[in-house]
CSV table of C-alpha atoms and ligand atoms in Angstrom, one decimal:
chain,number,residue,atom,x,y,z
A,1,MET,CA,17.1,1.0,-8.1
A,2,THR,CA,15.7,0.2,-11.1
A,3,ASN,CA,12.6,0.5,-13.6
A,4,ALA,CA,10.7,-3.0,-14.1
A,5,ALA,CA,9.2,-4.0,-17.4
A,6,VAL,CA,6.2,-4.9,-15.5
A,7,PRO,CA,5.7,-2.5,-11.9
A,8,ARG,CA,3.6,-4.6,-9.0
A,9,TYR,CA,0.8,-3.0,-7.0
A,10,LEU,CA,2.1,-3.2,-3.2
A,11,ALA,CA,0.3,-2.4,-0.5
A,12,LEU,CA,1.3,-0.5,1.7
A,13,ILE,CA,-1.0,-0.3,5.9
A,14,PRO,CA,0.2,2.5,7.7
A,15,ALA,CA,-0.7,0.9,11.7
A,16,ALA,CA,1.4,2.8,14.4
A,17,GLY,CA,-1.7,4.6,15.7
A,18,VAL,CA,-2.0,4.3,19.5
A,19,GLY,CA,-5.9,5.5,18.5
A,20,ALA,CA,-6.9,8.5,20.5
A,21,ARG,CA,-9.9,9.5,19.5
A,22,MET,CA,-11.5,6.0,20.2
A,23,ALA,CA,-9.9,6.1,23.7
A,24,ALA,CA,-10.3,2.1,24.2
A,25,GLY,CA,-7.3,1.3,25.8
A,26,SER,CA,-5.4,-0.7,23.0
A,27,PRO,CA,-5.0,0.5,19.9
A,28,LYS,CA,-7.9,0.6,18.0
A,29,GLN,CA,-6.3,-1.7,14.3
A,30,TYR,CA,-6.8,-4.6,17.1
A,31,LEU,CA,-10.6,-4.0,18.0
A,32,PRO,CA,-13.1,-6.3,16.8
A,33,ILE,CA,-15.7,-5.6,14.0
A,34,GLY,CA,-17.9,-8.2,12.9
A,35,GLY,CA,-15.5,-10.5,15.2
A,36,LYS,CA,-12.5,-10.0,13.8
A,37,PRO,CA,-9.9,-7.8,14.3
A,38,MET,CA,-9.9,-4.2,12.4
A,39,LEU,CA,-6.7,-4.4,11.1
A,40,ARG,CA,-7.3,-8.5,9.8
A,41,HIS,CA,-10.7,-7.1,7.9
A,42,THR,CA,-8.1,-4.6,5.8
A,43,LEU,CA,-4.9,-7.5,5.2
A,44,ASP,CA,-7.7,-9.8,3.8
A,45,ALA,CA,-9.2,-6.8,1.3
A,46,PHE,CA,-5.2,-7.0,-0.2
A,47,LEU,CA,-5.0,-10.6,0.5
A,48,SER,CA,-8.3,-10.7,-1.9
A,49,SER,CA,-7.2,-8.5,-5.0
A,50,PRO,CA,-5.3,-10.6,-7.5
A,51,ARG,CA,-3.7,-7.4,-8.4
A,52,ILE,CA,-2.0,-6.4,-5.2
A,53,ALA,CA,1.9,-8.6,-5.3
A,54,HIS,CA,1.9,-8.1,-1.7
A,55,THR,CA,1.2,-6.5,1.3
A,56,TYR,CA,3.9,-4.5,4.2
A,57,VAL,CA,2.4,-2.7,7.6
A,58,VAL,CA,4.0,-0.5,9.7
A,59,VAL,CA,3.5,-1.3,13.3
A,60,SER,CA,5.6,0.1,16.2
A,61,ALA,CA,8.2,-1.5,17.3
A,62,ASP,CA,7.0,-3.0,20.5
A,63,ASP,CA,4.4,-3.9,19.1
A,64,PRO,CA,2.7,-6.8,20.8
A,65,PHE,CA,-0.7,-7.7,19.2
A,66,ILE,CA,0.4,-7.9,15.0
A,67,ASP,CA,2.0,-11.2,15.3
A,68,SER,CA,-1.3,-12.7,16.6
A,69,ILE,CA,-3.3,-11.9,13.3
A,70,VAL,CA,-0.8,-11.3,10.1
A,71,PRO,CA,-1.5,-14.2,8.0
A,72,GLY,CA,1.6,-16.7,6.7
A,73,GLN,CA,1.8,-15.7,3.5
A,74,GLY,CA,1.8,-12.1,1.8
A,75,VAL,CA,2.4,-9.8,4.0
A,76,THR,CA,5.6,-8.2,5.5
A,77,VAL,CA,5.7,-6.6,9.0
A,78,LEU,CA,7.2,-3.4,8.8
A,79,ARG,CA,8.8,-2.7,12.8
A,80,CYS,CA,9.4,0.9,11.9
A,81,GLY,CA,6.3,3.4,13.0
A,82,GLY,CA,6.8,7.1,13.4
A,83,ALA,CA,5.4,9.5,15.8
A,84,THR,CA,3.0,10.7,12.7
A,85,ARG,CA,0.5,8.2,10.1
A,86,MET,CA,2.7,10.4,6.5
A,87,GLU,CA,6.1,9.5,9.3
A,88,SER,CA,4.7,5.8,9.3
A,89,ILE,CA,4.8,6.1,6.2
A,90,ARG,CA,7.8,7.7,5.0
A,91,ASN,CA,9.6,5.1,7.5
A,92,GLY,CA,7.7,2.2,5.6
A,93,LEU,CA,8.8,3.4,1.8
A,94,ARG,CA,12.7,3.4,3.1
A,95,ALA,CA,12.2,-0.3,4.9
A,96,LEU,CA,11.1,-1.3,1.5
A,97,HIS,CA,14.5,0.7,-0.7
A,98,GLY,CA,16.0,-1.9,-1.9
A,99,SER,CA,13.3,-4.3,-2.6
A,100,VAL,CA,11.0,-2.9,-4.9
A,101,ALA,CA,11.4,-0.6,-8.0
A,102,LEU,CA,11.0,2.6,-8.5
A,103,ASN,CA,8.2,2.5,-10.8
A,104,ASP,CA,6.2,0.2,-8.7
A,105,TRP,CA,2.8,1.0,-7.6
A,106,VAL,CA,3.0,1.6,-3.4
A,107,LEU,CA,-1.4,1.8,-2.3
A,108,VAL,CA,-1.3,2.9,1.1
A,109,HIS,CA,-4.2,2.1,2.4
A,110,ASP,CA,-4.8,3.2,6.7
A,111,ALA,CA,-5.6,-0.1,8.9
A,112,ALA,CA,-8.6,1.8,10.4
A,113,ARG,CA,-10.2,1.7,6.9
A,114,PRO,CA,-11.6,-3.0,7.0
A,115,GLY,CA,-14.7,-2.2,4.9
A,116,LEU,CA,-12.1,-1.9,1.5
A,117,ASP,CA,-12.1,-5.0,-0.8
A,118,ALA,CA,-11.1,-6.3,-3.8
A,119,GLU,CA,-13.9,-4.1,-5.9
A,120,LEU,CA,-13.1,-1.0,-4.5
A,121,ILE,CA,-9.0,-2.0,-5.1
A,122,GLU,CA,-10.3,-2.8,-8.6
A,123,ARG,CA,-11.7,0.2,-9.4
A,124,LEU,CA,-8.8,2.0,-7.9
A,125,VAL,CA,-6.0,0.5,-9.9
A,126,VAL,CA,-8.8,0.7,-13.3
A,127,GLU,CA,-9.8,4.4,-12.5
A,128,THR,CA,-6.0,5.8,-12.1
A,129,GLY,CA,-4.4,3.4,-14.8
A,130,GLU,CA,-1.4,5.4,-16.0
A,131,HIS,CA,-2.0,8.5,-14.7
A,132,PRO,CA,1.2,10.1,-14.7
A,133,VAL,CA,0.9,11.2,-10.8
A,134,GLY,CA,-1.4,8.6,-9.4
A,135,GLY,CA,-4.1,8.4,-8.1
A,136,LEU,CA,-7.0,8.2,-4.5
A,137,LEU,CA,-9.9,6.9,-4.0
A,138,ALA,CA,-13.0,9.9,-2.4
A,139,LEU,CA,-16.3,10.7,-1.5
A,140,PRO,CA,-17.7,13.4,-3.4
A,141,VAL,CA,-19.2,16.1,-0.9
A,142,VAL,CA,-23.1,15.5,-0.9
A,143,ASP,CA,-23.8,18.0,2.4
A,144,THR,CA,-23.8,21.3,2.9
A,145,VAL,CA,-20.5,22.4,4.3
A,146,LYS,CA,-20.2,24.9,7.5
A,147,ARG,CA,-17.3,26.8,8.4
A,148,ALA,CA,-16.8,28.0,12.0
A,149,VAL,CA,-14.4,30.2,13.4
A,150,ALA,CA,-14.2,32.4,16.5
A,151,GLY,CA,-18.0,32.2,17.1
A,152,GLU,CA,-18.5,32.9,12.8
A,153,VAL,CA,-20.1,30.3,10.5
A,154,ALA,CA,-20.3,30.3,7.7
A,155,THR,CA,-20.5,28.3,4.3
A,156,VAL,CA,-18.6,26.9,2.1
A,157,SER,CA,-19.1,25.8,-1.6
A,158,ARG,CA,-19.1,22.2,-2.2
A,159,ASP,CA,-18.2,22.2,-5.5
A,160,GLY,CA,-15.4,20.2,-6.5
A,161,LEU,CA,-14.9,19.3,-3.1
A,162,TRP,CA,-14.3,15.7,-1.6
A,163,LEU,CA,-13.6,13.8,0.8
A,164,ALA,CA,-10.3,12.3,0.7
A,165,GLN,CA,-10.6,8.0,1.4
A,166,THR,CA,-7.5,5.4,1.0
A,167,PRO,CA,-6.4,3.5,-1.0
A,168,GLN,CA,-3.8,6.3,-2.6
A,169,MET,CA,-1.7,5.2,-4.7
A,170,PHE,CA,0.9,6.4,-6.5
A,171,ARG,CA,4.7,5.0,-7.2
A,172,TYR,CA,7.2,4.7,-5.5
A,173,GLN,CA,9.7,6.7,-6.7
A,174,LEU,CA,7.1,9.7,-6.4
A,175,LEU,CA,5.9,9.2,-3.1
A,176,CYS,CA,8.9,7.9,-1.7
A,177,ARG,CA,10.5,12.3,-2.9
A,178,ALA,CA,7.1,13.9,-2.0
A,179,LEU,CA,7.6,13.0,1.5
A,180,ASP,CA,11.0,13.7,2.0
A,181,ALA,CA,10.2,16.8,0.8
A,182,ALA,CA,7.2,17.1,3.7
A,183,THR,CA,8.6,19.8,5.5
A,184,ASP,CA,6.5,19.7,7.7
A,185,PRO,CA,5.0,16.2,8.9
A,186,SER,CA,2.1,17.3,11.1
A,187,ALA,CA,0.7,19.0,8.4
A,188,ILE,CA,0.6,16.8,5.7
A,189,THR,CA,-2.7,13.6,7.1
A,190,ASP,CA,-2.9,11.9,3.8
A,191,ASP,CA,0.1,10.4,1.1
A,192,ALA,CA,-2.5,13.0,-2.0
A,193,SER,CA,-1.7,15.9,0.4
A,194,ALA,CA,2.5,15.6,-0.1
A,195,VAL,CA,2.2,15.3,-3.7
A,196,GLU,CA,0.4,18.3,-4.4
A,197,ALA,CA,2.8,20.3,-2.4
A,198,LEU,CA,5.1,19.3,-5.3
A,199,GLY,CA,2.2,20.7,-8.1
A,200,LEU,CA,1.1,17.4,-8.6
A,201,ALA,CA,-2.6,16.8,-8.9
A,202,PRO,CA,-4.0,13.0,-8.3
A,203,ARG,CA,-6.9,11.5,-10.2
A,204,LEU,CA,-10.3,11.2,-7.7
A,205,VAL,CA,-11.4,7.7,-8.3
A,206,GLU,CA,-14.9,7.7,-6.4
A,207,GLY,CA,-15.2,5.3,-3.0
A,208,HIS,CA,-17.1,4.3,-1.2
A,209,PRO,CA,-19.2,4.8,2.5
A,210,ARG,CA,-18.4,1.3,3.7
A,211,ASN,CA,-15.0,2.6,2.8
A,212,LEU,CA,-15.3,4.8,5.9
A,213,LYS,CA,-12.5,5.3,8.1
A,214,VAL,CA,-13.2,4.3,11.7
A,215,THR,CA,-12.2,7.2,14.5
A,216,LEU,CA,-14.6,7.6,17.2
A,217,PRO,CA,-16.5,5.0,19.0
A,218,ALA,CA,-19.9,4.9,17.2
A,219,ASP,CA,-17.9,4.0,14.0
A,220,ILE,CA,-16.7,0.6,15.5
A,221,ARG,CA,-21.1,-0.2,15.1
A,222,ILE,CA,-21.3,1.8,12.2
A,223,ALA,CA,-18.4,-0.2,10.3
A,224,GLU,CA,-19.8,-3.5,10.7
A,225,LEU,CA,-22.9,-2.7,9.4
A,226,TYR,CA,-21.7,-2.5,6.2
A,227,LEU,CA,-19.4,-5.3,6.4
A,228,ALA,CA,-22.1,-7.0,7.6
A,229,ALA,CA,-24.7,-5.1,4.5
A,230,PHE,CA,-21.2,-5.6,2.0
A,231,SER,CA,-20.1,-8.7,2.7
A,232,GLN,CA,-18.2,-10.6,-0.3
A,233,HIS,CA,-21.2,-13.0,-0.2
A,234,THR,CA,-24.4,-14.6,0.5
A,235,ASP,CA,-25.7,-16.8,3.2
A,236,ASN,CA,-25.8,-19.8,0.2
A,237,GLY,CA,-22.2,-18.6,-0.8
A,238,GLN,CA,-22.5,-16.7,-3.4
A,239,ASN,CA,-20.8,-13.4,-4.7
A,240,ARG,CA,-23.4,-10.7,-4.6
B,1,LIG,N1,2.1,7.8,14.3
B,1,LIG,C1,0.8,6.9,13.0
B,1,LIG,C2,-0.8,7.1,13.7
B,1,LIG,C3,-1.3,6.8,12.6
B,1,LIG,N2,-1.0,5.9,12.1
B,1,LIG,C4,-1.9,5.1,11.2
B,1,LIG,O1,-3.1,5.9,10.3
B,1,LIG,C5,-4.1,5.3,10.3
B,1,LIG,C6,-5.4,6.4,10.7
B,1,LIG,O2,-4.9,7.0,11.4
B,1,LIG,P1,-5.6,7.9,12.1
B,1,LIG,O3,-7.3,7.1,12.1
B,1,LIG,O4,-5.9,9.2,12.7
B,1,LIG,O5,-4.8,6.4,13.5
B,1,LIG,P2,-4.7,6.8,14.8
B,1,LIG,O6,-3.7,7.6,14.8
B,1,LIG,O7,-4.3,5.9,15.5
B,1,LIG,O8,-5.5,7.9,15.3
B,1,LIG,P3,-5.5,9.4,16.8
B,1,LIG,O9,-5.6,10.1,15.8
B,1,LIG,O10,-7.0,8.9,17.4
B,1,LIG,O11,-5.2,8.7,17.4
B,1,LIG,C7,-4.1,4.5,10.9
B,1,LIG,O12,-4.6,2.9,10.2
B,1,LIG,C8,-3.2,4.5,11.9
B,1,LIG,O13,-2.7,3.0,12.1
B,1,LIG,C9,0.0,5.5,11.7
B,1,LIG,O14,0.7,4.2,11.1
B,1,LIG,N3,1.1,5.7,12.6
B,2,LIG,C1,-5.4,9.6,4.7
B,2,LIG,C2,-6.9,10.1,5.7
B,2,LIG,O1,-7.9,9.2,6.1
B,2,LIG,C3,-7.0,10.6,4.6
B,2,LIG,O2,-8.5,11.0,4.9
B,2,LIG,C4,-7.1,10.8,6.4
B,2,LIG,O3,-5.8,11.5,6.5
B,2,LIG,C5,-6.4,10.9,8.1
B,2,LIG,O4,-6.4,11.8,8.7
B,2,LIG,P1,-6.1,10.7,10.1
B,2,LIG,O5,-6.3,12.0,11.3
B,2,LIG,O6,-4.4,10.3,10.5
B,2,LIG,O7,-7.2,9.8,10.5
């Protein structure tokens, strides 16, 4: 594998989860949001971005849903989901070995975050720029933070605290190195933490509350309200 003269921006969507916390009886990434499967919102966000050269979606080997929602072009399905989010991403990256450049940017984005749009993708790409490590969307903490342990409650300073979102974008080679170096996949809950474990500091780029992760049942309606409020077109089809 080699470096590209002009690195591409590639999307990698982990979509092999079971949605246990959603307790919907089927994987949450296929539940309807605003009349369209959640994962299709996420795929459409990347398909609508002129930056993204190609989108890869990682699903479980026996996923029975993906073929009915994946669009005809621009998306490749990788049936190599793993036991954890991190393993699904690591398997997906390994499946791309030989077909991407070492310095291609990989934007890893949760299928469970349907509120992403081309504007947030552009913000991440532009503000991360040529950062030597990479970057991720995140939101600064605005509430008071409590830690509750063994019946004790204590306030934790929120100074400098951010809530990580996705996409999280890193060069293909660095992301592979970081995930391969991870000794406990279950401890790596986002891609940036694997990179940080190498002693590197990614750029934090302000995201948006609409880019929430749909995790619990109440999040479905919240995501629908955000999507309706921030849709790309008004009733007369004009962009806002
Ligand atoms: N083994 C896994 C676990 C999660 N994911 C993906 O990682 C994203 C974020 O994970 P999460 O919100 O935790 O989804 P689930 O693991 O499905 O949810 P739960 O933890 O409630 O089971 C989701 O798009 C999910 O499909 C994945 O690709 N492979
Ligand atoms: C990657 C992530 O969305 C960043 O906040 C989050 O860590 C995913 O956690 P999950 O438990 O896999 O949903």
